[in-house]
Coordinates of C-alpha atoms in Angstrom, one line a residue:
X101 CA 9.1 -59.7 -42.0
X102 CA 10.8 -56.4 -41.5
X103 CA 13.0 -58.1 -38.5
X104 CA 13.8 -61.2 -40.6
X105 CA 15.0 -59.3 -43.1
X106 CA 17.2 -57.0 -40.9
X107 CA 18.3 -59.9 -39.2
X108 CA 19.3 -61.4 -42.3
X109 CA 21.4 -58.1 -43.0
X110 CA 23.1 -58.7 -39.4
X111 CA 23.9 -61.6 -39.8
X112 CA 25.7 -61.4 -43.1
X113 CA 27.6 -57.9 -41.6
X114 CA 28.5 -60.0 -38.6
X115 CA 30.3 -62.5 -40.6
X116 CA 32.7 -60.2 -42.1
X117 CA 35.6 -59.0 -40.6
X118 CA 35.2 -55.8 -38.3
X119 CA 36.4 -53.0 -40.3
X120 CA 34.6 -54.5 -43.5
X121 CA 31.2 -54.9 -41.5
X122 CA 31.1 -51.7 -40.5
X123 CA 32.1 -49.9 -44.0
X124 CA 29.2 -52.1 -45.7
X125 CA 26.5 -51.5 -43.3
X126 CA 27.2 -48.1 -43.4
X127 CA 27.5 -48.3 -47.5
X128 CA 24.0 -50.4 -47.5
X129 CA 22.4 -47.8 -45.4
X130 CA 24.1 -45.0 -47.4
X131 CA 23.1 -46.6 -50.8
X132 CA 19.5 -48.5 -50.2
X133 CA 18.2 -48.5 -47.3
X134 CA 18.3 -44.9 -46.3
X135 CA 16.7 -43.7 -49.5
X136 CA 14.1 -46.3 -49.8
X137 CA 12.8 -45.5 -46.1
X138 CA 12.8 -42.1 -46.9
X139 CA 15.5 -41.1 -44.4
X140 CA 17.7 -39.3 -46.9
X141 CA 14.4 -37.0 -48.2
X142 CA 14.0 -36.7 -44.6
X143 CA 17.4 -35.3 -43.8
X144 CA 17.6 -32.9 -46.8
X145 CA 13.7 -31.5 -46.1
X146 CA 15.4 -30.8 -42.1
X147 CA 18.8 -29.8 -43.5
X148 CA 16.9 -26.8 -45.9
X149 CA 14.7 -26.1 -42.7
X150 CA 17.5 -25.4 -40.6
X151 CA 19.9 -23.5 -43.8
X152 CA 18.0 -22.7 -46.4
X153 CA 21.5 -21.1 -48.0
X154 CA 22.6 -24.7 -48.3
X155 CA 22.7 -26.0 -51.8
X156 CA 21.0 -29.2 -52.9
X157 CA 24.1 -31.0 -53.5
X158 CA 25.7 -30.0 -50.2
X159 CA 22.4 -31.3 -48.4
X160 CA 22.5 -34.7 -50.3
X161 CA 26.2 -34.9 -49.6
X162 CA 25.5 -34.3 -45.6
X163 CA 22.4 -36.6 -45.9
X164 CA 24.5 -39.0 -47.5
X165 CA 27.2 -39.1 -44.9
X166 CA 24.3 -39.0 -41.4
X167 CA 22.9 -42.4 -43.7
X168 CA 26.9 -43.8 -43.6
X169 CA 27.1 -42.9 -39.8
X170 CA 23.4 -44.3 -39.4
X171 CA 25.0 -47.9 -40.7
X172 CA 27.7 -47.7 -39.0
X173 CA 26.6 -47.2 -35.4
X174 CA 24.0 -49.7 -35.8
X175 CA 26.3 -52.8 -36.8
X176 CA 28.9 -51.4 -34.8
X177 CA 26.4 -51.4 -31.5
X178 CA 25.9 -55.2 -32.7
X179 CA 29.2 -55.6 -32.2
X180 CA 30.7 -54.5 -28.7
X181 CA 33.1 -57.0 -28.3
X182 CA 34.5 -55.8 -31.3
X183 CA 33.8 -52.2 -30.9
X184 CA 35.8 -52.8 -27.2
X185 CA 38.4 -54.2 -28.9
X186 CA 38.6 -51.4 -31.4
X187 CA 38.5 -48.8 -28.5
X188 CA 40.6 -50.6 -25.9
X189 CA 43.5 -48.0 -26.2
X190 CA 41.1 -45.3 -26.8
X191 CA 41.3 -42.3 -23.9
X192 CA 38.1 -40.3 -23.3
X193 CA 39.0 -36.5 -22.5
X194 CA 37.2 -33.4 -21.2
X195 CA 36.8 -31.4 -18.1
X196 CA 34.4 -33.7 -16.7
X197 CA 36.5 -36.2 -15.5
X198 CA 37.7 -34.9 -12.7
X199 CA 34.4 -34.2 -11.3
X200 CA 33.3 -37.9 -12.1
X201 CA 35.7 -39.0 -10.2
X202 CA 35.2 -37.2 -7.4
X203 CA 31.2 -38.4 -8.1
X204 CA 32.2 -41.8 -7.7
X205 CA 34.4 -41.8 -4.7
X206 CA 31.6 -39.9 -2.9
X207 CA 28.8 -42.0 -4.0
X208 CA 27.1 -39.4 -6.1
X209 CA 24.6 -40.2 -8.8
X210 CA 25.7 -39.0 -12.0
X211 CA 23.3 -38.4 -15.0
X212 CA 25.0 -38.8 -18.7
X213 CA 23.5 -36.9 -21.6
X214 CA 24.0 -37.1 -25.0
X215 CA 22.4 -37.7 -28.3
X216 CA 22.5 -39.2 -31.6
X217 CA 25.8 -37.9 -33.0
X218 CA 28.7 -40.0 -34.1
X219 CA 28.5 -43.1 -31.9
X220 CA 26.8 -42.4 -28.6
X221 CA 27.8 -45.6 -26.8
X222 CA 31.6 -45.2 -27.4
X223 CA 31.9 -43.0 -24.2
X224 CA 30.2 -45.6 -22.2
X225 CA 32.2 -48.3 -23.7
X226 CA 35.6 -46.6 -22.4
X227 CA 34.3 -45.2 -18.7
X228 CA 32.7 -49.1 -18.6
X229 CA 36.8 -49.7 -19.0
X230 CA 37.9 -47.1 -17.1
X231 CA 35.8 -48.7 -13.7
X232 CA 32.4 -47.1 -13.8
X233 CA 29.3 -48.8 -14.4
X234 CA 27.0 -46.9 -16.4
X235 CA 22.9 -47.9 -16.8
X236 CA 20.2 -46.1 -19.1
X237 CA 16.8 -45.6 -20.0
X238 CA 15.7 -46.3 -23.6
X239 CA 13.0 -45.6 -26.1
X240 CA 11.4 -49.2 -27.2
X241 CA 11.5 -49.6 -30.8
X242 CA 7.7 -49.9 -33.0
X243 CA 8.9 -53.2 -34.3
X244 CA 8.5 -56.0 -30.9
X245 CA 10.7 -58.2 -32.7
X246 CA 13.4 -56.4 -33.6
X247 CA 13.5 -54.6 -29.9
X248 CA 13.5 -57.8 -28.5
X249 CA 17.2 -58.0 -29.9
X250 CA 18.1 -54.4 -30.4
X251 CA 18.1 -53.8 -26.4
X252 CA 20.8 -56.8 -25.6
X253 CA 23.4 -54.2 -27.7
X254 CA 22.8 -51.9 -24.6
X255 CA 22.6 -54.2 -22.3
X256 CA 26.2 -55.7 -23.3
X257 CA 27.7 -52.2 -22.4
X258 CA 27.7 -51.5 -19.1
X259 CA 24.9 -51.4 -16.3
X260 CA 21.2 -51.9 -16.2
X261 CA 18.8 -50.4 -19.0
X262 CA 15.7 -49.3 -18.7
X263 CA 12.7 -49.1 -20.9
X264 CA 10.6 -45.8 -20.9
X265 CA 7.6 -46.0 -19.5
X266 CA 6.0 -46.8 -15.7
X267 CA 8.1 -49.4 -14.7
X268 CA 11.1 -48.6 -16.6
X269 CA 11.4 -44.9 -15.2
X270 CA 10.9 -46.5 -11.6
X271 CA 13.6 -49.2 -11.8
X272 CA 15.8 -46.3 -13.1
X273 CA 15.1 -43.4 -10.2
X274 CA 15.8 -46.9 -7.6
X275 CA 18.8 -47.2 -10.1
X276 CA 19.7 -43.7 -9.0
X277 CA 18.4 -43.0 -6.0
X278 CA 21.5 -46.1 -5.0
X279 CA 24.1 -43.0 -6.1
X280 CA 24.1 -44.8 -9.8
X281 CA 25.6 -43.5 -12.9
X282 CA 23.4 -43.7 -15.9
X283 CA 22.7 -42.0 -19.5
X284 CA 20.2 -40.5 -21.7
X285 CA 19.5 -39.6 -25.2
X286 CA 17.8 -36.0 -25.0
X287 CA 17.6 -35.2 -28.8
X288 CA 14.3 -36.8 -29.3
X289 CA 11.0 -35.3 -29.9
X290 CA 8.9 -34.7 -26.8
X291 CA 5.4 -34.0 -26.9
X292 CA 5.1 -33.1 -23.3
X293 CA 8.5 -31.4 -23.2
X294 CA 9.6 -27.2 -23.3
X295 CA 9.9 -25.4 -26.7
X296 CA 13.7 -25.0 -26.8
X297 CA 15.5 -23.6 -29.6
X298 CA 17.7 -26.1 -31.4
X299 CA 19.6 -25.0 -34.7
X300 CA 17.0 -21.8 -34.3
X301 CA 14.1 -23.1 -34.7
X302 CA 11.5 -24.7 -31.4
X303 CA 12.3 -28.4 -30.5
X304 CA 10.3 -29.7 -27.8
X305 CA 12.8 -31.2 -25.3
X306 CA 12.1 -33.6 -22.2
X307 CA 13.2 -31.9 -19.2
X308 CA 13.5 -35.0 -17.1
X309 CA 16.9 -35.4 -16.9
X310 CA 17.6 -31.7 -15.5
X311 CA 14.5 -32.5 -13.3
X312 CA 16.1 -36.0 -11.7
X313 CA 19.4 -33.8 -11.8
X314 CA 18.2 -31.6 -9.3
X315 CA 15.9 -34.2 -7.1
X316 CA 18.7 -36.5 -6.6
X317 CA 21.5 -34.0 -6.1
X318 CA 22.8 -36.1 -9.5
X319 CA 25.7 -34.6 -11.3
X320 CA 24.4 -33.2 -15.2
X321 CA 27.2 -34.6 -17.6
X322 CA 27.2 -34.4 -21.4
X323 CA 29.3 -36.7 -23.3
X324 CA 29.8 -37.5 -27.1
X325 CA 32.0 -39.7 -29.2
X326 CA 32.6 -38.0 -32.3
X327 CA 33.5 -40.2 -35.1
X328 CA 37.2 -39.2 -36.8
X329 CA 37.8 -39.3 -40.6
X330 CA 38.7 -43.0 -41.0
X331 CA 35.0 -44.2 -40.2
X332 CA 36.0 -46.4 -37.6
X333 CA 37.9 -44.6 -34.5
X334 CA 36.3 -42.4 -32.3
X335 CA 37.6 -39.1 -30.0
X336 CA 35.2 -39.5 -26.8
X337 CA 35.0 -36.1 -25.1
X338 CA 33.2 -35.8 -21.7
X339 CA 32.3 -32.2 -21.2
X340 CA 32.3 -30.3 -17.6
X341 CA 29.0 -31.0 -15.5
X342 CA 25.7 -28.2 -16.0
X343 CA 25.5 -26.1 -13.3
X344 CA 22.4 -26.6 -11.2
X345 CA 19.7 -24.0 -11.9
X346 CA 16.3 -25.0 -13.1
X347 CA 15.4 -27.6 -15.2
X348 CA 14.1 -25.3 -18.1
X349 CA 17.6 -23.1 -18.1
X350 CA 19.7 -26.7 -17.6
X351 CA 18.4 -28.3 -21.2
X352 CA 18.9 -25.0 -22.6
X353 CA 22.6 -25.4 -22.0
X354 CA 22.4 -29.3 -22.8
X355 CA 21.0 -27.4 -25.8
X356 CA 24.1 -25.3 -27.1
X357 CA 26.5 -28.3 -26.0
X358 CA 25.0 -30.5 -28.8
X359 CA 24.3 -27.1 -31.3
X360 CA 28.5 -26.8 -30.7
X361 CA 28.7 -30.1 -32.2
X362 CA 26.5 -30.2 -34.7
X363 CA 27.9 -27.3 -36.3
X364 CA 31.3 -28.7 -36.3
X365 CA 30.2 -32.1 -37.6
X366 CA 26.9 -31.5 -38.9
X367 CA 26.9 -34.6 -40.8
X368 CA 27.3 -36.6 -37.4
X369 CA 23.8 -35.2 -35.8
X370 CA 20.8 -38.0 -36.9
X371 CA 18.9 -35.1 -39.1
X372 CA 16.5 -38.3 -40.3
X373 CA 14.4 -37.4 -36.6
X374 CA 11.4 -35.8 -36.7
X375 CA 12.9 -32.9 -34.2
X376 CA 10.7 -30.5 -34.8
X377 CA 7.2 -31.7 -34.6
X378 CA 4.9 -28.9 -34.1
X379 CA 2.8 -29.4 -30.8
X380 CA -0.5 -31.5 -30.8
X381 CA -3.1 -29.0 -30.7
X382 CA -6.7 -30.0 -29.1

């Protein structure tokens, strides 16, 4: 029933011209559906966590806005021909290219990070443009049905996607192991990841991707596409590669790259997660 009923929402969003999709889905989210699920309590509970000298009305007004952003990426990710359309003359910048470049004509595997902040798929949508062809490994959604549709908007990108899990993880090292480029989302809760300190307080974060970093002699990337003051356009900015350490000292970094941005776009960071689950005790 739940699918349906988002499906229902997609469908009436798709119908309506780009620029008006997007501003109602993210207006729907912002309005009803954030506050009924309890995402905006959610938000403001991690927002006070993190700042306590934040006032209530500045935490409702960032909550508010992650909500709008929440809308947006979603329908926005439904919509990549659109979104490619939209970002067709868009130019991706940072000190990383270079060394991407230089991946590619090697044969090099290069590992993406990022996380849930502004739209995460824009930088793939432009280096899918620019001639690389970038895979990923994904966290299935609760709700069968609604996976069952939710991973074709990755899909439709660029490259191969994998699903967490046995299989998934070993289609995605073969995926690598063939000096392929691919991305992940590191911002998630991790019960079986390191205690890293994220916005000061103990997140635990999956050191995988540092991990296959360092077995596959892969290249440690974090990207982000940051979304500008219009709602709709995007600057994508790939950041230079991690230096090789260890896999504990390499998140740590990953870390601070995403703490950088947060702080300069706080309400662009997905403060609905559950980040900082205490650890299961026994």
């Amino acid at each position: 029933m739940t699918d349906r009923a988002l499906r229902g929402l997609l469908a009436l969003a798709m119908a309506l011209p780009y620029e008006r999709r997007v501003a109602m889905m993210g207006a729907i989210t912002r309005k009803v559906i954030g506050p009924l699920a309890g995402y905006r309590k959610r938000a403001e509970v991690n927002l006070a966590m993190i700042d306590p000298q934040l006032t209530a009305l500045r935490r409702r007004q960032i909550a508010g806005y992650v909500l709008d952003n929440m809308g947006r990426t979603l329908i926005e990710n439904y919509s990549n021909k659109d979104l490619g359309a939209r970002l067709a003359t868009t130019e991706i910048t940072g000190e990383g290219l270079d060394a991407l470049a230089e991946a590619k004509a090697a044969g090099r595997p290069v590992l993406f990070l990022t996380a849930h902040f502004g739209n995460y798929e824009v930088p793939r949508h432009i280096l899918h443009r620019m001639g690389y062809v970038i895979g990923g490994i994904y966290r299935p959604m609760r709700n069968p049905y609604f996976n069952s549709h939710y991973i074709r908007t990755m899909e439709d990108v660029s490259g191969p996607v994998f699903p967490q899990g046995r299989r998934g993880t070993m289609g995605f090292v073969k995926h690598l192991r063939a000096g392929g480029m691919a991305t992940l989302l590191f911002d998630v809760h991790d019960v079986g990841g390191a205690p890293i300190s994220y916005l000061g307080q103990p997140a635990l974060t999956s050191l995988s991707a540092a991990e296959m970093a360092l077995k596959f002699n892969a290249l440690l990337i974090p990207y982000f596409g940051t979304r500008s003051g219009d709602g709709l356009s995007f600057t994508p900015t790939l950041e230079a590669p991690i230096p090789h350490s260890d896999p504990l000292t390499m998140m740590q970094e990953a870390t601070r790259r995403l703490e950088a941005r947060v702080a300069a776009n706080p309400e662009q960071w997905f403060w609905v997660h559950r980040r900082w689950k205490a650890p299961k005790t026994a």
